[in-house]
Short mmCIF file of C-alpha atoms in Angstrom, two decimals:
data_model
loop_
_atom_site.label_atom_id
_atom_site.label_comp_id
_atom_site.label_asym_id
_atom_site.label_seq_id
_atom_site.Cartn_x
_atom_site.Cartn_y
_atom_site.Cartn_z
CA MET A 1 -5.64 -41.80 17.87
CA LYS A 2 -4.26 -38.28 17.80
CA LYS A 3 -1.29 -37.34 19.95
CA PRO A 4 -1.90 -34.74 22.67
CA PHE A 5 0.03 -31.94 20.88
CA GLU A 6 -1.90 -32.46 17.66
CA LYS A 7 -5.19 -32.47 19.54
CA ILE A 8 -4.36 -29.17 21.21
CA ILE A 9 -3.26 -27.69 17.90
CA GLU A 10 -6.56 -28.63 16.27
CA LEU A 11 -8.47 -26.71 18.91
CA ALA A 12 -5.97 -23.84 18.90
CA LYS A 13 -6.67 -23.30 15.20
CA GLU A 14 -10.17 -22.20 16.11
CA ILE A 15 -8.80 -18.85 17.29
CA HIS A 16 -10.12 -16.14 14.99
CA LEU A 17 -11.13 -12.51 14.87
CA ASP A 18 -14.52 -11.48 16.09
CA ALA A 19 -16.82 -11.06 13.04
CA THR A 20 -17.61 -7.41 13.84
CA GLU A 21 -13.96 -6.64 14.33
CA LYS A 22 -13.03 -8.33 11.05
CA ALA A 23 -15.68 -6.31 9.19
CA SER A 24 -14.56 -3.07 10.86
CA LEU A 25 -10.92 -3.65 9.91
CA LYS A 26 -12.02 -4.43 6.37
CA ASP A 27 -13.80 -1.07 6.22
CA ASP A 28 -10.56 0.65 7.28
CA LEU A 29 -8.74 -1.22 4.54
CA VAL A 30 -11.30 -0.23 1.93
CA LEU A 31 -10.87 3.43 2.91
CA LEU A 32 -7.12 3.08 2.53
CA MET A 33 -7.59 1.52 -0.91
CA ARG A 34 -9.58 4.58 -1.88
CA MET A 35 -6.96 6.94 -0.51
CA ARG A 36 -4.17 5.09 -2.27
CA PRO A 37 -5.60 3.69 -5.47
CA VAL A 38 -3.57 1.61 -7.89
CA ALA A 39 -1.85 3.84 -10.50
CA SER A 40 -4.33 6.03 -12.42
CA SER A 41 -7.82 4.68 -12.84
CA ALA A 42 -8.47 2.88 -9.59
CA THR A 43 -11.08 5.44 -8.57
CA THR A 44 -13.27 3.95 -11.26
CA SER A 45 -12.40 0.48 -10.01
CA TRP A 46 -13.26 1.59 -6.53
CA ARG A 47 -16.68 2.74 -7.58
CA THR A 48 -17.32 -0.56 -9.32
CA THR A 49 -16.06 -2.48 -6.30
CA LEU A 50 -18.31 -0.44 -4.03
CA MET A 51 -21.34 -1.17 -6.18
CA ARG A 52 -20.51 -4.84 -6.35
CA ARG A 53 -19.98 -5.21 -2.63
CA GLY A 54 -23.22 -3.41 -1.86
CA ALA A 55 -23.13 -0.76 0.81
CA LEU A 56 -20.42 -2.38 2.99
CA ALA A 57 -23.23 -3.66 5.25
CA PHE A 58 -24.10 -0.11 6.28
CA GLY A 59 -27.11 0.31 3.94
CA ILE A 60 -27.91 2.84 1.22
CA GLY A 61 -26.82 5.76 3.47
CA VAL A 62 -23.20 4.60 3.20
CA LEU A 63 -23.49 4.42 -0.59
CA VAL A 64 -24.61 8.03 -0.71
CA VAL A 65 -21.86 9.17 1.67
CA GLY A 66 -19.37 6.98 -0.16
CA SER A 67 -20.29 8.50 -3.54
CA VAL A 68 -19.90 12.04 -2.19
CA SER A 69 -16.56 11.12 -0.59
CA TYR A 70 -15.45 9.57 -3.85
CA ALA A 71 -16.35 12.72 -5.77
CA ALA A 72 -14.59 14.87 -3.17
CA GLU A 73 -11.32 12.94 -3.48
CA GLY A 74 -10.06 14.98 -6.41
CA SER A 75 -11.19 18.35 -5.03
CA LEU A 76 -8.86 21.29 -4.39
CA PRO A 77 -8.97 24.24 -1.98
CA GLY A 78 -11.81 26.50 -3.06
CA ASP A 79 -13.88 23.61 -4.54
CA LEU A 80 -17.34 22.91 -3.12
CA LEU A 81 -16.50 19.38 -1.98
CA TYR A 82 -13.08 20.20 -0.51
CA PRO A 83 -14.50 20.45 3.06
CA VAL A 84 -15.92 16.91 2.62
CA LYS A 85 -12.46 15.64 1.69
CA ILE A 86 -10.79 17.33 4.68
CA ASN A 87 -13.44 17.02 7.37
CA VAL A 88 -15.10 13.72 6.47
CA THR A 89 -13.07 11.34 4.33
CA GLU A 90 -9.67 12.08 5.82
CA GLN A 91 -11.05 12.36 9.35
CA VAL A 92 -12.49 8.85 9.13
CA VAL A 93 -9.07 7.48 8.28
CA THR A 94 -7.49 9.51 11.09
CA TRP A 95 -9.92 8.03 13.61
CA ALA A 96 -9.45 4.54 12.24
CA THR A 97 -5.65 4.70 12.47
CA ARG A 98 -4.43 3.02 15.61
CA SER A 99 -0.74 2.71 16.40
CA PRO A 100 1.51 5.79 16.88
CA ARG A 101 3.63 4.62 13.99
CA ARG A 102 0.64 4.37 11.62
CA GLN A 103 -0.61 7.74 12.81
CA ALA A 104 2.77 9.34 12.05
CA ILE A 105 2.74 7.76 8.59
CA TRP A 106 -0.85 8.88 7.94
CA HIS A 107 -0.08 12.49 8.94
CA THR A 108 2.97 12.38 6.63
CA GLN A 109 0.60 11.27 3.85
CA LEU A 110 -1.66 14.21 4.71
CA VAL A 111 1.30 16.59 4.29
CA GLU A 112 1.90 15.03 0.89
CA ARG A 113 -1.77 15.34 -0.11
CA ARG A 114 -1.75 19.07 0.76
CA LEU A 115 1.46 19.59 -1.20
CA GLU A 116 0.01 17.83 -4.25
CA GLU A 117 -3.00 20.12 -4.04
CA VAL A 118 -0.72 23.19 -3.99
CA GLU A 119 1.17 21.87 -7.01
CA ARG A 120 -1.99 21.19 -8.96
CA LEU A 121 -3.21 24.72 -8.23
CA ALA A 122 0.18 26.24 -9.08
CA SER A 123 0.47 24.28 -12.34
CA ARG A 124 -2.88 25.75 -13.45
CA GLY A 125 -2.01 29.24 -12.25
CA PHE A 126 -4.73 29.22 -9.56
CA LEU A 127 -2.61 29.52 -6.43
CA ASP A 128 -3.72 32.80 -4.84
CA ASN A 129 -2.76 34.06 -1.38
CA ILE A 130 -6.00 32.88 0.26
CA LYS A 131 -5.72 29.28 -0.93
CA ALA A 132 -1.99 29.28 -0.24
CA ALA A 133 -2.54 30.50 3.33
CA GLU A 134 -5.21 27.84 3.95
CA VAL A 135 -3.06 24.99 2.68
CA GLU A 136 0.06 26.29 4.39
CA ALA A 137 -1.76 26.31 7.74
CA ARG A 138 -2.82 22.70 7.22
CA ILE A 139 0.68 21.65 6.23
CA GLU A 140 2.04 23.31 9.38
CA THR A 141 -0.55 21.47 11.52
CA GLU A 142 0.15 18.09 9.94
CA THR A 143 3.92 18.56 10.14
CA ASN A 144 3.54 19.36 13.84
CA ASN A 145 1.36 16.24 14.23
CA VAL A 146 4.09 14.11 12.65
CA ALA A 147 6.69 15.75 14.91
CA SER A 148 4.57 14.94 18.01
CA HIS A 149 4.29 11.31 17.02
CA ILE A 150 8.03 11.17 16.33
CA ASP A 151 8.64 12.54 19.84
CA ALA A 152 6.25 9.94 21.26
CA LEU A 153 8.13 7.15 19.47
CA GLU A 154 11.43 8.58 20.70
CA ASN A 155 10.14 8.58 24.29
CA LYS A 156 9.16 4.93 23.84
CA LYS A 157 12.77 4.30 22.71
CA GLU A 158 11.59 3.30 19.22
CA LEU A 159 14.46 5.33 17.80
CA GLU A 160 14.83 3.58 14.46
CA THR A 161 11.12 3.94 13.72
CA ALA A 162 11.23 7.63 14.74
CA ALA A 163 14.33 8.21 12.57
CA THR A 164 12.70 6.49 9.58
CA ILE A 165 9.54 8.57 9.81
CA SER A 166 11.46 11.84 10.16
CA SER A 167 13.65 10.80 7.23
CA ASN A 168 10.56 10.08 5.09
CA LEU A 169 9.01 13.46 5.87
CA GLU A 170 12.32 15.17 5.19
CA SER A 171 12.57 13.64 1.71
CA THR A 172 8.90 14.44 1.00
CA LEU A 173 9.42 18.10 1.91
CA ARG A 174 12.65 18.33 -0.09
CA ALA A 175 11.08 16.78 -3.19
CA HIS A 176 8.05 19.05 -3.13
CA GLU A 177 10.21 22.10 -2.48
CA ARG A 178 12.00 21.27 -5.75
CA ILE A 179 8.76 20.64 -7.60
CA LEU A 180 7.38 24.01 -6.48
CA LEU A 181 10.56 25.82 -7.51
CA ASN A 182 10.29 24.06 -10.85
CA LEU A 183 6.69 25.23 -11.23
CA THR A 184 7.69 28.78 -10.23
CA ALA A 185 9.94 28.88 -13.26
CA ARG A 186 6.98 28.20 -15.54
CA THR A 187 4.46 30.78 -16.63
CA PRO A 188 0.91 29.60 -17.45
CA GLN A 189 0.07 30.61 -21.02
CA SER A 190 -3.51 31.70 -20.66
CA ARG A 191 -3.41 33.96 -17.59
CA ASP A 192 -2.73 37.69 -17.43
CA ASP A 193 0.53 38.97 -15.95
CA LYS A 194 -0.87 40.08 -12.59
CA GLU A 195 -2.30 36.65 -11.74
CA SER A 196 0.77 34.85 -13.02
CA LYS A 197 2.89 37.04 -10.78
CA LYS A 198 0.72 36.20 -7.74
CA ASN A 199 0.95 32.50 -8.58
CA HIS A 200 4.74 32.80 -8.78
CA GLU A 201 4.95 34.66 -5.49
CA GLU A 202 2.82 32.15 -3.63
CA SER A 203 4.72 29.17 -5.09
CA SER A 204 8.05 30.75 -4.09
CA LYS A 205 6.80 31.54 -0.59
CA MET A 206 5.53 28.00 -0.19
CA ALA A 207 8.86 26.57 -1.35
CA GLU A 208 10.66 28.76 1.19
CA SER A 209 8.31 27.61 3.93
CA LEU A 210 8.92 23.98 3.00
CA LYS A 211 12.66 24.55 3.23
CA GLU A 212 12.28 25.81 6.79
CA LYS A 213 10.15 22.78 7.76
CA ARG A 214 12.55 20.45 6.00
CA ASN A 215 15.50 21.88 7.93
CA ARG A 216 13.65 21.28 11.20
CA MET A 217 13.03 17.68 10.20
CA THR A 218 16.68 17.26 9.15
CA ASN A 219 17.78 18.40 12.61
CA LYS A 220 15.37 15.97 14.22
CA ARG A 221 16.47 13.09 12.03
CA THR A 222 20.19 13.69 12.62
CA SER A 223 19.70 13.94 16.38
CA LEU A 224 17.81 10.63 16.34
CA GLU A 225 20.47 8.96 14.21
CA ALA A 226 23.14 10.17 16.63
CA LYS A 227 21.24 8.39 19.42
CA ILE A 228 21.12 5.18 17.41
CA ALA A 229 24.70 4.49 18.43
CA THR A 230 24.70 0.86 17.54
CA SER A 231 21.83 -0.50 15.53
CA THR A 232 21.12 -4.20 15.71
CA GLU A 233 21.66 -6.43 12.71
CA SER A 234 17.93 -7.02 12.39
CA SER A 235 17.25 -3.24 12.26
CA ALA A 236 19.82 -2.81 9.52
CA THR A 237 18.42 -5.85 7.68
CA ILE A 238 14.87 -4.49 7.86
CA LYS A 239 16.11 -1.12 6.61
CA ARG A 240 18.00 -2.72 3.76
CA ARG A 241 14.93 -4.67 2.72
CA SER A 242 12.92 -1.46 2.70
CA VAL A 243 15.43 0.54 0.64
CA GLU A 244 15.89 -2.31 -1.84
CA THR A 245 12.12 -2.37 -2.37
CA THR A 246 12.10 1.40 -2.89
CA ALA A 247 14.99 1.14 -5.38
CA SER A 248 13.10 -1.49 -7.32
CA GLU A 249 9.95 0.66 -7.39
CA VAL A 250 11.88 3.71 -8.60
CA THR A 251 13.59 1.63 -11.28
CA THR A 252 10.20 0.39 -12.49
CA LEU A 253 8.79 3.93 -12.47
CA LEU A 254 11.74 5.34 -14.39
CA THR A 255 11.47 2.58 -16.99
CA SER A 256 7.75 3.28 -17.44
CA LEU A 257 8.41 7.01 -17.89
CA SER A 258 11.45 6.66 -20.17
CA SER A 259 9.62 7.55 -23.34
CA SER A 260 8.11 10.73 -21.85
CA LEU A 261 11.34 12.10 -20.37
CA ASP A 262 13.85 14.13 -22.32
CA ILE A 263 17.39 12.75 -22.50
CA PRO A 264 19.02 15.05 -19.92
CA ALA A 265 16.28 14.34 -17.34
CA ARG A 266 16.41 10.61 -17.99
CA THR A 267 20.20 10.56 -17.68
CA LYS A 268 20.21 12.55 -14.44
CA ALA A 269 17.56 10.28 -12.94
CA LYS A 270 19.55 7.16 -13.91
CA ILE A 271 22.78 8.57 -12.49
CA ARG A 272 20.97 9.39 -9.28
CA LEU A 273 19.54 5.90 -9.11
CA GLU A 274 22.95 4.31 -9.66
CA ARG A 275 24.48 6.48 -6.96
CA ASP A 276 21.79 5.40 -4.51
CA LYS A 277 22.28 1.74 -5.40
CA LYS A 278 25.99 2.21 -4.74
CA MET A 279 25.14 3.60 -1.32
CA ILE A 280 23.08 0.48 -0.64
CA ARG A 281 26.08 -1.67 -1.53
CA GLU A 282 28.21 0.41 0.86
CA GLY A 283 25.61 -0.17 3.55
CA SER A 284 25.74 -3.92 2.92
CA ALA A 285 29.53 -3.81 3.19
CA ALA A 286 29.20 -1.98 6.52
CA MET A 287 26.87 -4.72 7.74
CA GLU A 288 29.44 -7.35 6.90
CA LEU A 289 31.87 -5.45 9.10
CA LYS A 290 29.19 -5.44 11.84
CA SER A 291 28.90 -1.63 11.65
CA ASN A 292 25.12 -1.88 11.73
CA GLY A 293 24.64 1.74 12.89
CA ASP A 294 26.55 3.06 9.86
CA ALA A 295 24.71 0.61 7.62
CA PHE A 296 21.35 1.88 8.92
CA ARG A 297 22.31 5.50 8.22
CA LEU A 298 23.58 4.70 4.73
CA PHE A 299 20.41 2.77 3.85
CA GLN A 300 18.32 5.62 5.24
CA LYS A 301 20.22 8.20 3.20
CA ALA A 302 19.78 6.13 0.04
CA GLU A 303 16.08 5.76 0.80
CA ARG A 304 15.65 9.52 1.22
CA SER A 305 17.22 10.16 -2.13
CA LEU A 306 15.19 7.40 -3.82
CA GLN A 307 11.94 8.72 -2.39
CA GLU A 308 12.80 12.19 -3.58
CA THR A 309 13.48 10.83 -7.08
CA ARG A 310 10.19 8.97 -7.05
CA LEU A 311 8.17 12.00 -5.97
CA ILE A 312 9.78 14.19 -8.62
CA LEU A 313 9.10 11.60 -11.33
CA GLU A 314 5.51 11.18 -10.17
CA ALA A 315 5.05 14.97 -10.33
CA HIS A 316 6.31 14.82 -13.93
CA LYS A 317 3.63 12.21 -14.64
CA LYS A 318 0.77 14.04 -12.90
CA LEU A 319 1.60 17.66 -13.73
CA ASN A 320 3.34 17.12 -17.07
CA ILE A 321 6.43 19.10 -16.02
CA SER A 322 9.98 18.15 -16.84
CA PRO A 323 11.66 16.74 -13.69
CA GLU A 324 14.33 18.96 -12.25
CA PHE A 325 17.08 17.36 -10.19
CA ASN A 326 19.40 20.36 -9.98
CA GLY A 327 19.91 22.54 -6.96
CA GLU A 328 20.89 21.82 -3.37
CA HIS A 329 21.57 18.18 -2.83
CA GLU A 330 21.91 16.26 0.38
CA ASP A 331 25.56 15.48 -0.33
CA THR A 332 26.30 19.14 0.36
CA ASP A 333 24.26 19.05 3.57
CA THR A 334 26.83 19.06 6.36
CA SER A 335 24.30 18.05 9.02
CA ASP A 336 24.35 14.51 7.65
CA ASN A 337 27.23 12.72 9.34
CA THR A 338 27.49 10.03 6.67
CA SER A 339 28.01 12.49 3.81
CA GLU A 340 31.40 12.74 2.16
CA PRO A 341 33.49 15.90 2.54
CA GLN A 342 32.72 18.29 -0.31
CA GLU A 343 36.17 17.89 -1.93
CA HIS A 344 35.50 14.15 -2.42
CA ALA A 345 31.84 14.44 -3.42
CA ASP A 346 32.62 15.23 -7.07
CA GLU A 347 35.07 12.32 -7.20
CA SER A 348 32.52 9.79 -5.97
CA PHE A 349 29.91 11.22 -8.30
CA ASN A 350 32.29 10.81 -11.24
CA ASP A 351 32.89 7.22 -10.15
CA THR A 352 29.14 6.70 -10.21
CA ILE A 353 28.93 8.06 -13.75
CA LYS A 354 31.78 5.77 -14.79
CA ASP A 355 30.07 2.75 -13.20
CA PHE A 356 26.84 3.66 -14.94
CA GLN A 357 28.48 4.13 -18.30
CA ASN A 358 30.36 0.84 -17.98
CA GLN A 359 27.17 -0.93 -16.89
CA ARG A 360 28.97 -2.25 -13.84
CA GLY A 361 27.69 -3.02 -10.38
CA LYS A 362 24.03 -3.36 -11.22
CA LEU A 363 21.98 -4.58 -8.33
CA GLN A 364 19.23 -7.05 -9.07
CA PHE A 365 16.42 -6.83 -6.58
CA ASP A 366 14.11 -9.75 -6.35
CA THR A 367 10.95 -8.44 -4.76
CA ARG A 368 8.84 -11.09 -6.40
CA LEU A 369 7.78 -13.97 -4.19
CA MET B 1 -6.16 -1.18 -17.70
CA LYS B 2 -9.38 -0.37 -15.76
CA GLU B 3 -10.34 -4.05 -15.86
CA GLN B 4 -6.91 -4.94 -14.50
CA HIS B 5 -7.24 -2.49 -11.59
CA LEU B 6 -10.72 -3.75 -10.82
CA ASN B 7 -9.34 -7.28 -10.62
CA VAL B 8 -6.56 -6.15 -8.30
CA ASN B 9 -9.03 -4.50 -5.92
CA VAL B 10 -11.37 -7.47 -5.96
CA GLN B 11 -8.55 -9.97 -5.53
CA PHE B 12 -7.06 -8.04 -2.67
CA LEU B 13 -10.36 -7.81 -0.79
CA LYS B 14 -10.93 -11.53 -1.38
CA ALA B 15 -7.46 -12.20 0.01
CA TYR B 16 -8.49 -10.24 3.10
CA ASP B 17 -11.68 -12.30 3.47
CA ASP B 18 -9.71 -15.54 3.14
CA LEU B 19 -6.53 -14.69 5.00
CA ALA B 20 -7.38 -12.14 7.71
CA ASP B 21 -8.11 -14.89 10.24
CA PRO B 22 -5.11 -17.08 9.38
CA ILE B 23 -2.73 -14.09 9.45
CA TYR B 24 -4.27 -12.93 12.74
CA ARG B 25 -3.87 -16.43 14.19
CA HIS B 26 -0.27 -16.56 13.00
CA CYS B 27 0.48 -13.21 14.68
CA TYR B 28 -1.40 -14.21 17.81
CA TYR B 29 0.65 -17.34 18.44
CA ARG B 30 3.86 -15.51 17.80
CA VAL B 31 3.35 -12.40 19.90
CA SER B 32 0.97 -13.88 22.53
CA ASP B 33 -1.06 -10.69 22.62
CA ARG B 34 -4.47 -10.36 21.03
CA GLU B 35 -4.37 -6.57 20.58
CA ARG B 36 -0.89 -6.55 19.07
CA ALA B 37 -1.82 -9.48 16.84
CA ARG B 38 -4.79 -7.53 15.49
CA ASP B 39 -2.66 -4.41 14.91
CA ILE B 40 0.06 -6.40 13.15
CA MET B 41 -2.53 -8.16 10.99
CA GLN B 42 -4.00 -4.80 9.98
CA GLU B 43 -0.53 -3.39 9.34
CA THR B 44 0.27 -6.41 7.17
CA PHE B 45 -2.65 -5.78 4.83
CA THR B 46 -2.06 -2.02 4.86
CA ARG B 47 1.58 -2.36 3.83
CA THR B 48 0.75 -4.93 1.20
CA TRP B 49 -1.85 -2.62 -0.32
CA GLU B 50 0.60 0.29 -0.29
CA TYR B 51 3.03 -1.90 -2.23
CA ILE B 52 0.34 -2.90 -4.72
CA SER B 53 -0.81 0.72 -5.12
CA ARG B 54 2.66 1.60 -6.38
CA ASN B 55 2.23 -1.06 -9.04
CA GLY B 56 4.40 -3.57 -7.32
CA HIS B 57 4.06 -6.96 -8.90
CA ILE B 58 3.17 -9.75 -6.45
CA ASP B 59 3.28 -13.27 -7.83
CA ASN B 60 2.16 -14.99 -4.67
CA LEU B 61 -0.02 -12.76 -2.50
CA ARG B 62 -0.36 -15.31 0.31
CA ALA B 63 3.42 -15.70 0.67
CA PHE B 64 3.87 -11.91 0.46
CA LEU B 65 1.36 -11.39 3.27
CA TYR B 66 3.02 -13.97 5.51
CA ARG B 67 6.44 -12.54 4.82
CA THR B 68 5.23 -9.02 5.62
CA ALA B 69 3.62 -10.27 8.85
CA HIS B 70 6.82 -12.11 9.75
CA ASN B 71 8.92 -8.95 9.22
CA LEU B 72 6.55 -6.93 11.39
CA ILE B 73 6.70 -9.54 14.14
CA VAL B 74 10.51 -9.54 14.04
CA ASP B 75 10.32 -5.75 14.28
CA GLU B 76 8.07 -6.17 17.31
CA TYR B 77 10.53 -8.52 19.02
CA ARG B 78 13.32 -6.09 18.38
CA LYS B 79 11.47 -3.03 19.62
CA LYS B 80 10.17 -4.53 22.80
CA LYS B 81 11.92 -6.82 25.15
CA MET B 82 9.41 -9.64 25.10
CA ASP B 83 8.23 -10.23 28.64
CA SER B 84 7.76 -13.83 29.57
CA LEU B 85 4.18 -14.90 30.08
CA ASP B 86 4.78 -15.38 33.79
CA GLU B 87 5.88 -11.78 34.15
CA LEU B 88 2.89 -10.64 32.13
CA ARG B 89 0.49 -12.72 34.22
CA ASP B 90 1.94 -11.16 37.37
CA LYS B 91 0.84 -7.85 35.89
CA GLY B 92 -2.68 -9.24 35.37
CA PHE B 93 -2.35 -9.98 31.68
CA ASP B 94 -4.38 -12.76 30.06
CA PRO B 95 -3.35 -13.37 26.44
CA ILE B 96 -6.67 -14.93 25.59
CA GLY B 97 -8.99 -12.11 26.49
CA ALA B 98 -12.55 -12.32 27.69
CA ASP B 99 -14.02 -12.90 24.20
CA PHE B 100 -12.49 -16.32 23.88
CA GLN B 101 -14.09 -17.55 27.01
CA LYS B 102 -17.14 -18.25 24.85
CA ASP B 103 -15.50 -21.48 23.67
CA ILE B 104 -13.75 -22.87 26.70
CA HIS B 105 -11.99 -25.72 24.90
CA THR B 106 -10.52 -23.36 22.34
CA ALA B 107 -9.45 -20.98 25.08
CA ILE B 108 -7.76 -23.76 27.05
CA ALA B 109 -5.99 -25.07 23.95
CA ALA B 110 -4.80 -21.58 23.02
CA ARG B 111 -3.45 -21.01 26.51
CA GLU B 112 -1.63 -24.33 26.45
CA ILE B 113 -0.04 -23.59 23.11
CA ILE B 114 1.06 -20.13 24.20
CA ALA B 115 2.46 -21.52 27.47
CA LEU B 116 4.43 -24.13 25.53
CA PHE B 117 5.65 -21.71 22.88
CA ASP B 118 6.69 -19.24 25.54
CA LYS B 119 9.30 -21.73 26.72
CA ILE B 120 11.00 -22.30 23.38
CA ASP B 121 13.36 -20.31 21.20
CA LEU B 122 11.70 -17.68 18.96
CA SER B 123 13.16 -19.31 15.85
CA TYR B 124 11.54 -22.63 16.85
CA ARG B 125 8.28 -20.88 17.60
CA GLU B 126 8.06 -19.29 14.16
CA VAL B 127 8.47 -22.58 12.28
CA LEU B 128 6.07 -24.42 14.59
CA VAL B 129 3.39 -21.76 14.09
CA MET B 130 3.82 -21.86 10.32
CA ARG B 131 3.82 -25.65 10.18
CA TYR B 132 1.07 -26.51 12.64
CA ILE B 133 -1.10 -23.40 12.89
CA ASP B 134 -0.75 -22.11 9.33
CA ASP B 135 -0.47 -25.61 7.75
CA MET B 136 2.47 -24.58 5.60
CA ALA B 137 4.74 -27.17 4.05
CA PRO B 138 8.48 -26.80 4.80
CA LYS B 139 9.03 -25.54 1.25
CA GLU B 140 6.55 -22.67 1.73
CA ILE B 141 8.02 -21.84 5.13
CA ALA B 142 11.46 -21.68 3.53
CA HIS B 143 10.08 -19.30 0.90
CA VAL B 144 8.53 -16.98 3.48
CA LEU B 145 11.61 -16.94 5.72
CA ASP B 146 14.01 -16.80 2.79
CA GLU B 147 15.95 -19.82 3.99
CA SER B 148 16.74 -23.21 2.52
CA GLU B 149 14.19 -26.00 2.79
CA ASN B 150 16.81 -28.16 4.46
CA ALA B 151 17.47 -25.59 7.19
CA ILE B 152 13.74 -25.34 7.87
CA SER B 153 13.32 -29.13 8.06
CA VAL B 154 16.17 -29.38 10.57
CA ARG B 155 14.76 -26.56 12.67
CA LEU B 156 11.29 -28.09 12.62
CA HIS B 157 12.63 -31.42 13.73
CA ARG B 158 14.44 -29.80 16.66
CA ALA B 159 11.43 -27.67 17.55
CA ILE B 160 9.09 -30.66 17.64
CA LYS B 161 11.57 -32.55 19.79
CA LYS B 162 11.71 -29.64 22.21
CA ILE B 163 7.92 -29.40 22.40
CA LYS B 164 7.64 -33.13 23.12
CA GLU B 165 10.17 -32.82 25.93
CA LEU B 166 8.20 -29.93 27.42
CA MET B 167 4.91 -31.83 27.19
CA GLU B 168 6.40 -34.93 28.80
CA HIS B 169 7.83 -32.81 31.59
CA ARG B 170 4.46 -31.11 32.05
CA GLU B 171 2.66 -34.48 32.32
CA LYS B 172 5.14 -35.71 34.92
CA THR B 173 4.67 -32.64 37.07
CA ILE B 174 0.83 -32.71 36.99
#
């Protein structure tokens, strides 16, 4: 005879999602899988999956819409299907996204999508003032959307979440600013001088505009971090887990791109990676001293830098441009209260090079379960 | 490579079909809120896909999903001061929701479990949910929570003892 607790448990296990709800959430997931395919050829996989699964229980109409949406996914401003991408496919995901946090993340992804479109146009020499103005307006709208959601999270006292999202957008904007400046330095071979000049101008203007947005986000992020006076241990632990995962992903990406990078670019990327791993170790040391607020900020700073590295490497892969890590770096940004004074920055950087060259202090991240 | 990506997509969607309900149930008994449980379940699959889309390697998808859900729940506890069920009921909250009234026995059982779990430590609650609702062995629980199997066994033993005390007390007061 079963004991009372076990009897209750047996019945309690019957709790489940409503079938309609489960199907609806699956549709949202499928849309996400299309927006964020695996590596390169998942769009083909997606089409095959769609055919295999039938019309997602919505009939042939969904197949037709789905095929058009699929074709629109790679479109750029000025293309026939671009309005489908903006007004249909992305709108569906926007409507389906529920929590304020997920909405902020989705709008950050939209900023990134617009920036990738600009870069693809610029790399081909097709970025004229009309397309640039259209995309710039969308980027401004989406950045403002992210800022609104960050404010909403701040009002709900979800300060760490708000700080993380502002930090992510900041690193996205910084990375793409660098990519655009890198593209500005290149002249497409097959275009005449007048169009190349326009392309250059628009890329430079866009990079300048991104800098202004990035500075706004830096101010927001630093004000949020200042309010996170004492983070809890669990917040710092969650942040550490996140940055360790990012470090592992960047390491994997760099390894996969090693053969396509020239030696200077590869070396700079590795040095950057080692410096960020060192920052993670410093954050862990701060946690041991119960300085969880400092640990959180250090992990966040490392994560910003890692995300920037990843985006620049991914641009190298997609646009076939040599990654450029020179220029203004966050260590010289005095608004960040965890950055070292400038006179010591070179010293710590040299230490990082020494560590790297001596193969010391490698962190092993086990993200495999 | 295309074949590999196709397999990943198919496998992931199959994992959703198989594990959406168990993950939802897990979240439900830990946060005592149907809406939040659904959001956390959705977030769990979303984050896992985002990891996969960056070519993250996942040996054990089931364990990864449970670990992700667990981290999100811990995040939830941290962000919000968890109101006790009594306080929530005073505000007119019913964790079960109207839908579950369809099966009255299930609804009653769910309410009883939530009422019991509400009275125990969160760390006891998490192992009880994984052991009795998710049917995980102590070894798997240890893997998800990144603790030793011994620590989990000890905690389970204490949690069960606590539940029994609460049930005996409840029977005496009826």
